[in-house]
Amino acid sequence: LDYTDSSCPALLLEPQRTNAMANSEYFGGYNISQMTLEHNYAISPEGIQNATRLIENTASGTAHSISIATPSTQTEYAWSVYAKPNGRDYMYLYVGGGVGQGSIFDIANGTIGSNVGGAPNDVQIEDAGNGWFRCTIYVNGIAASPTPSIGLANSSSSFTYTGDGTSGVYLYGAQFEAGSYATSYIPTYGTSV
């Protein structure tokens, strides 16, 4: 039952989906570039201390990011993650493979910035409460074996910059699923579910 829009519940009906992320809450084991991670650092939208803290290093003129290889073979995806500022107010989601598509998000104000690469079919940011936002991009025309990534940005239009060594964001609940929209969060712990 979904109580989102009123005190009167409605049925939340969704198609069966698979979260291709092997570890949706633990971001270690992926290709990490120009940053460090601290797991179980902050309180997530779930209400427990299982959010990951990303901290940029001091590299200049580069992207601070995490890339994830997936076994998916579809061409249309919804890529989403919950994010909260921690010294860095901007982050981006991107899917590489064929024509890469992505977008920058202002996670301090809940707004959408510039595209990263090609323009996604749709971009959404949803207030999840307590300073968290669920950021989502919808992409299609992606080649087999897509590579979703999450990165930090220093403005609504720039994701290559010099890091300060202390700023970053909190992340939780990464979900990469075949389809034209995101479904409810599907947690994974070591394998896709």
mmCIF file of C-alpha atoms in Angstrom:
data_model
loop_
_atom_site.group_PDB
_atom_site.id
_atom_site.type_symbol
_atom_site.label_atom_id
_atom_site.label_comp_id
_atom_site.label_asym_id
_atom_site.label_seq_id
_atom_site.Cartn_x
_atom_site.Cartn_y
_atom_site.Cartn_z
ATOM 1 C CA LEU A 1 0.000 0.000 0.000
ATOM 2 C CA ASP A 2 1.244 3.458 -0.948
ATOM 3 C CA TYR A 3 0.404 6.409 1.342
ATOM 4 C CA THR A 4 2.481 8.928 -0.633
ATOM 5 C CA ASP A 5 -0.250 11.381 -1.676
ATOM 6 C CA SER A 6 -2.842 11.026 1.101
ATOM 7 C CA SER A 7 -3.878 9.214 4.258
ATOM 8 C CA CYS A 8 -5.997 6.929 2.092
ATOM 9 C CA PRO A 9 -3.756 4.168 0.731
ATOM 10 C CA ALA A 10 -3.553 3.051 -2.880
ATOM 11 C CA LEU A 11 -2.117 -0.139 -4.321
ATOM 12 C CA LEU A 12 1.408 0.269 -5.639
ATOM 13 C CA LEU A 13 1.546 -1.973 -8.707
ATOM 14 C CA GLU A 14 4.832 -2.390 -10.542
ATOM 15 C CA PRO A 15 6.242 -4.799 -13.124
ATOM 16 C CA GLN A 16 8.799 -7.402 -12.119
ATOM 17 C CA ARG A 17 12.281 -5.900 -12.440
ATOM 18 C CA THR A 18 15.898 -6.845 -11.686
ATOM 19 C CA ASN A 19 18.437 -4.533 -10.067
ATOM 20 C CA ALA A 20 21.629 -5.357 -12.002
ATOM 21 C CA MET A 21 23.808 -3.799 -9.283
ATOM 22 C CA ALA A 22 25.511 -6.569 -7.288
ATOM 23 C CA ASN A 23 25.878 -4.332 -4.223
ATOM 24 C CA SER A 24 23.318 -1.556 -4.126
ATOM 25 C CA GLU A 25 24.407 -0.136 -0.758
ATOM 26 C CA TYR A 26 28.084 -1.120 -0.648
ATOM 27 C CA PHE A 27 29.944 0.748 -3.390
ATOM 28 C CA GLY A 28 33.296 -0.999 -2.925
ATOM 29 C CA GLY A 29 34.511 -3.451 -5.545
ATOM 30 C CA TYR A 30 33.622 -1.127 -8.402
ATOM 31 C CA ASN A 31 36.021 0.999 -10.478
ATOM 32 C CA ILE A 32 36.692 3.980 -8.189
ATOM 33 C CA SER A 33 38.490 6.986 -9.700
ATOM 34 C CA GLN A 34 39.921 9.966 -7.778
ATOM 35 C CA MET A 35 37.998 9.424 -4.539
ATOM 36 C CA THR A 36 37.715 7.263 -1.440
ATOM 37 C CA LEU A 37 34.710 5.575 0.160
ATOM 38 C CA GLU A 38 33.603 5.154 3.767
ATOM 39 C CA HIS A 39 30.861 2.549 4.166
ATOM 40 C CA ASN A 40 28.079 2.619 6.783
ATOM 41 C CA TYR A 41 28.974 6.249 7.466
ATOM 42 C CA ALA A 42 25.600 8.035 7.574
ATOM 43 C CA ILE A 43 21.901 7.428 8.159
ATOM 44 C CA SER A 44 20.244 6.446 4.871
ATOM 45 C CA PRO A 45 16.628 7.030 3.758
ATOM 46 C CA GLU A 46 16.018 3.581 5.258
ATOM 47 C CA GLY A 47 16.649 5.116 8.699
ATOM 48 C CA ILE A 48 19.740 3.081 9.579
ATOM 49 C CA GLN A 49 23.475 3.778 9.322
ATOM 50 C CA ASN A 50 24.181 2.124 5.968
ATOM 51 C CA ALA A 51 24.849 5.050 3.610
ATOM 52 C CA THR A 52 28.272 5.375 1.955
ATOM 53 C CA ARG A 53 30.333 8.563 2.075
ATOM 54 C CA LEU A 54 32.257 9.497 -1.107
ATOM 55 C CA ILE A 55 35.207 11.846 -0.630
ATOM 56 C CA GLU A 56 37.003 13.441 -3.586
ATOM 57 C CA ASN A 57 40.800 13.580 -3.700
ATOM 58 C CA THR A 58 42.812 16.624 -4.814
ATOM 59 C CA ALA A 59 43.314 15.587 -8.460
ATOM 60 C CA SER A 60 42.849 18.468 -10.909
ATOM 61 C CA GLY A 61 40.857 18.694 -14.124
ATOM 62 C CA THR A 62 39.417 15.208 -13.829
ATOM 63 C CA ALA A 63 36.229 13.324 -13.019
ATOM 64 C CA HIS A 64 35.790 11.931 -9.495
ATOM 65 C CA SER A 65 33.617 8.880 -10.129
ATOM 66 C CA ILE A 66 32.590 5.254 -9.663
ATOM 67 C CA SER A 67 32.006 3.066 -12.743
ATOM 68 C CA ILE A 68 30.152 -0.234 -12.612
ATOM 69 C CA ALA A 69 30.329 -2.943 -15.272
ATOM 70 C CA THR A 70 26.998 -4.761 -15.633
ATOM 71 C CA PRO A 71 26.044 -7.974 -17.396
ATOM 72 C CA SER A 72 22.917 -6.424 -18.910
ATOM 73 C CA THR A 73 22.241 -6.745 -22.637
ATOM 74 C CA GLN A 74 19.181 -4.516 -23.061
ATOM 75 C CA THR A 75 19.236 -1.084 -24.715
ATOM 76 C CA GLU A 76 16.870 0.865 -22.415
ATOM 77 C CA TYR A 77 17.573 1.514 -18.735
ATOM 78 C CA ALA A 78 16.558 3.409 -15.625
ATOM 79 C CA TRP A 79 19.606 4.333 -13.486
ATOM 80 C CA SER A 80 18.922 5.747 -10.025
ATOM 81 C CA VAL A 81 20.593 6.422 -6.689
ATOM 82 C CA TYR A 82 19.761 8.242 -3.457
ATOM 83 C CA ALA A 83 22.181 11.135 -2.765
ATOM 84 C CA LYS A 84 22.722 13.773 -0.090
ATOM 85 C CA PRO A 85 25.272 16.622 -0.009
ATOM 86 C CA ASN A 86 28.347 16.414 2.209
ATOM 87 C CA GLY A 87 30.409 19.428 1.158
ATOM 88 C CA ARG A 88 29.677 18.841 -2.547
ATOM 89 C CA ASP A 89 26.197 19.921 -3.739
ATOM 90 C CA TYR A 90 26.342 18.404 -7.224
ATOM 91 C CA MET A 91 26.646 14.865 -8.575
ATOM 92 C CA TYR A 92 25.936 13.139 -11.859
ATOM 93 C CA LEU A 93 24.627 9.875 -13.252
ATOM 94 C CA TYR A 94 25.892 8.586 -16.586
ATOM 95 C CA VAL A 95 25.502 5.427 -18.669
ATOM 96 C CA GLY A 96 28.272 4.628 -21.136
ATOM 97 C CA GLY A 97 27.938 2.208 -24.023
ATOM 98 C CA GLY A 98 27.190 3.289 -27.573
ATOM 99 C CA VAL A 99 26.156 6.932 -27.185
ATOM 100 C CA GLY A 100 26.786 7.765 -23.504
ATOM 101 C CA GLN A 101 24.002 9.677 -21.757
ATOM 102 C CA GLY A 102 23.838 11.405 -18.389
ATOM 103 C CA SER A 103 22.835 14.394 -16.297
ATOM 104 C CA ILE A 104 24.102 16.538 -13.400
ATOM 105 C CA PHE A 105 21.911 16.957 -10.294
ATOM 106 C CA ASP A 106 21.870 19.747 -7.692
ATOM 107 C CA ILE A 107 21.249 17.623 -4.589
ATOM 108 C CA ALA A 108 21.183 20.648 -2.278
ATOM 109 C CA ASN A 109 18.215 22.279 -4.028
ATOM 110 C CA GLY A 110 16.596 19.337 -5.812
ATOM 111 C CA THR A 111 17.098 20.609 -9.351
ATOM 112 C CA ILE A 112 18.480 19.198 -12.604
ATOM 113 C CA GLY A 113 21.550 20.638 -14.331
ATOM 114 C CA SER A 114 23.247 20.090 -17.678
ATOM 115 C CA ASN A 115 23.597 16.885 -19.651
ATOM 116 C CA VAL A 116 26.747 14.775 -19.432
ATOM 117 C CA GLY A 117 27.389 13.390 -22.910
ATOM 118 C CA GLY A 118 24.155 12.761 -24.785
ATOM 119 C CA ALA A 119 20.784 13.807 -23.416
ATOM 120 C CA PRO A 120 18.890 11.095 -21.499
ATOM 121 C CA ASN A 121 15.293 10.370 -22.508
ATOM 122 C CA ASP A 122 14.147 11.714 -19.165
ATOM 123 C CA VAL A 123 15.700 12.967 -15.916
ATOM 124 C CA GLN A 124 14.000 13.124 -12.521
ATOM 125 C CA ILE A 125 14.900 14.165 -8.990
ATOM 126 C CA GLU A 126 12.567 13.258 -6.140
ATOM 127 C CA ASP A 127 12.725 14.501 -2.538
ATOM 128 C CA ALA A 128 13.159 11.445 -0.294
ATOM 129 C CA GLY A 129 13.174 13.456 2.965
ATOM 130 C CA ASN A 130 15.854 14.353 5.499
ATOM 131 C CA GLY A 131 18.071 15.983 2.841
ATOM 132 C CA TRP A 132 18.052 12.935 0.523
ATOM 133 C CA PHE A 133 17.025 12.960 -3.146
ATOM 134 C CA ARG A 134 16.451 10.030 -5.466
ATOM 135 C CA CYS A 135 18.133 10.957 -8.755
ATOM 136 C CA THR A 136 17.136 9.045 -11.898
ATOM 137 C CA ILE A 137 18.014 9.071 -15.578
ATOM 138 C CA TYR A 138 16.283 7.090 -18.326
ATOM 139 C CA VAL A 139 18.422 6.163 -21.316
ATOM 140 C CA ASN A 140 17.991 4.145 -24.502
ATOM 141 C CA GLY A 141 20.056 3.197 -27.519
ATOM 142 C CA ILE A 142 22.783 1.906 -25.196
ATOM 143 C CA ALA A 143 25.090 -0.831 -26.521
ATOM 144 C CA ALA A 144 25.431 -4.244 -24.867
ATOM 145 C CA SER A 145 27.375 -4.336 -21.586
ATOM 146 C CA PRO A 146 26.518 -0.793 -20.486
ATOM 147 C CA THR A 147 28.620 0.975 -17.845
ATOM 148 C CA PRO A 148 26.629 3.078 -15.389
ATOM 149 C CA SER A 149 28.627 5.576 -13.345
ATOM 150 C CA ILE A 150 28.142 8.022 -10.497
ATOM 151 C CA GLY A 151 30.352 11.071 -10.121
ATOM 152 C CA LEU A 152 30.819 14.331 -8.288
ATOM 153 C CA ALA A 153 30.394 17.714 -9.950
ATOM 154 C CA ASN A 154 31.339 21.222 -8.859
ATOM 155 C CA SER A 155 28.448 23.034 -10.554
ATOM 156 C CA SER A 156 25.280 22.282 -12.488
ATOM 157 C CA SER A 157 27.343 22.215 -15.690
ATOM 158 C CA SER A 158 30.836 20.977 -14.764
ATOM 159 C CA PHE A 159 32.070 17.566 -13.603
ATOM 160 C CA THR A 160 35.815 17.886 -14.249
ATOM 161 C CA TYR A 161 37.458 20.028 -11.575
ATOM 162 C CA THR A 162 40.151 20.128 -8.879
ATOM 163 C CA GLY A 163 39.007 18.368 -5.725
ATOM 164 C CA ASP A 164 39.664 19.738 -2.235
ATOM 165 C CA GLY A 165 40.297 16.365 -0.562
ATOM 166 C CA THR A 166 37.442 16.659 1.953
ATOM 167 C CA SER A 167 34.169 17.283 0.073
ATOM 168 C CA GLY A 168 31.802 14.680 -1.257
ATOM 169 C CA VAL A 169 28.320 13.219 -1.039
ATOM 170 C CA TYR A 170 26.454 10.432 0.720
ATOM 171 C CA LEU A 171 25.044 7.640 -1.476
ATOM 172 C CA TYR A 172 22.539 4.858 -0.915
ATOM 173 C CA GLY A 173 20.392 2.507 -2.948
ATOM 174 C CA ALA A 174 21.907 2.355 -6.432
ATOM 175 C CA GLN A 175 19.574 0.671 -8.921
ATOM 176 C CA PHE A 176 20.221 -0.128 -12.587
ATOM 177 C CA GLU A 177 17.262 -1.810 -14.264
ATOM 178 C CA ALA A 178 16.110 -2.534 -17.794
ATOM 179 C CA GLY A 179 13.038 -0.450 -18.549
ATOM 180 C CA SER A 180 11.775 3.019 -19.328
ATOM 181 C CA TYR A 181 11.185 4.126 -15.709
ATOM 182 C CA ALA A 182 12.480 3.375 -12.217
ATOM 183 C CA THR A 183 10.591 1.062 -9.886
ATOM 184 C CA SER A 184 10.742 0.926 -6.095
ATOM 185 C CA TYR A 185 14.164 0.304 -4.639
ATOM 186 C CA ILE A 186 15.378 -3.322 -4.833
ATOM 187 C CA PRO A 187 18.262 -3.892 -2.358
ATOM 188 C CA THR A 188 21.080 -6.238 -3.391
ATOM 189 C CA TYR A 189 23.823 -7.830 -1.285
ATOM 190 C CA GLY A 190 26.405 -9.548 -3.487
ATOM 191 C CA THR A 191 24.329 -10.431 -6.554
ATOM 192 C CA SER A 192 21.683 -8.864 -8.761
ATOM 193 C CA VAL A 193 18.109 -9.354 -7.511
#
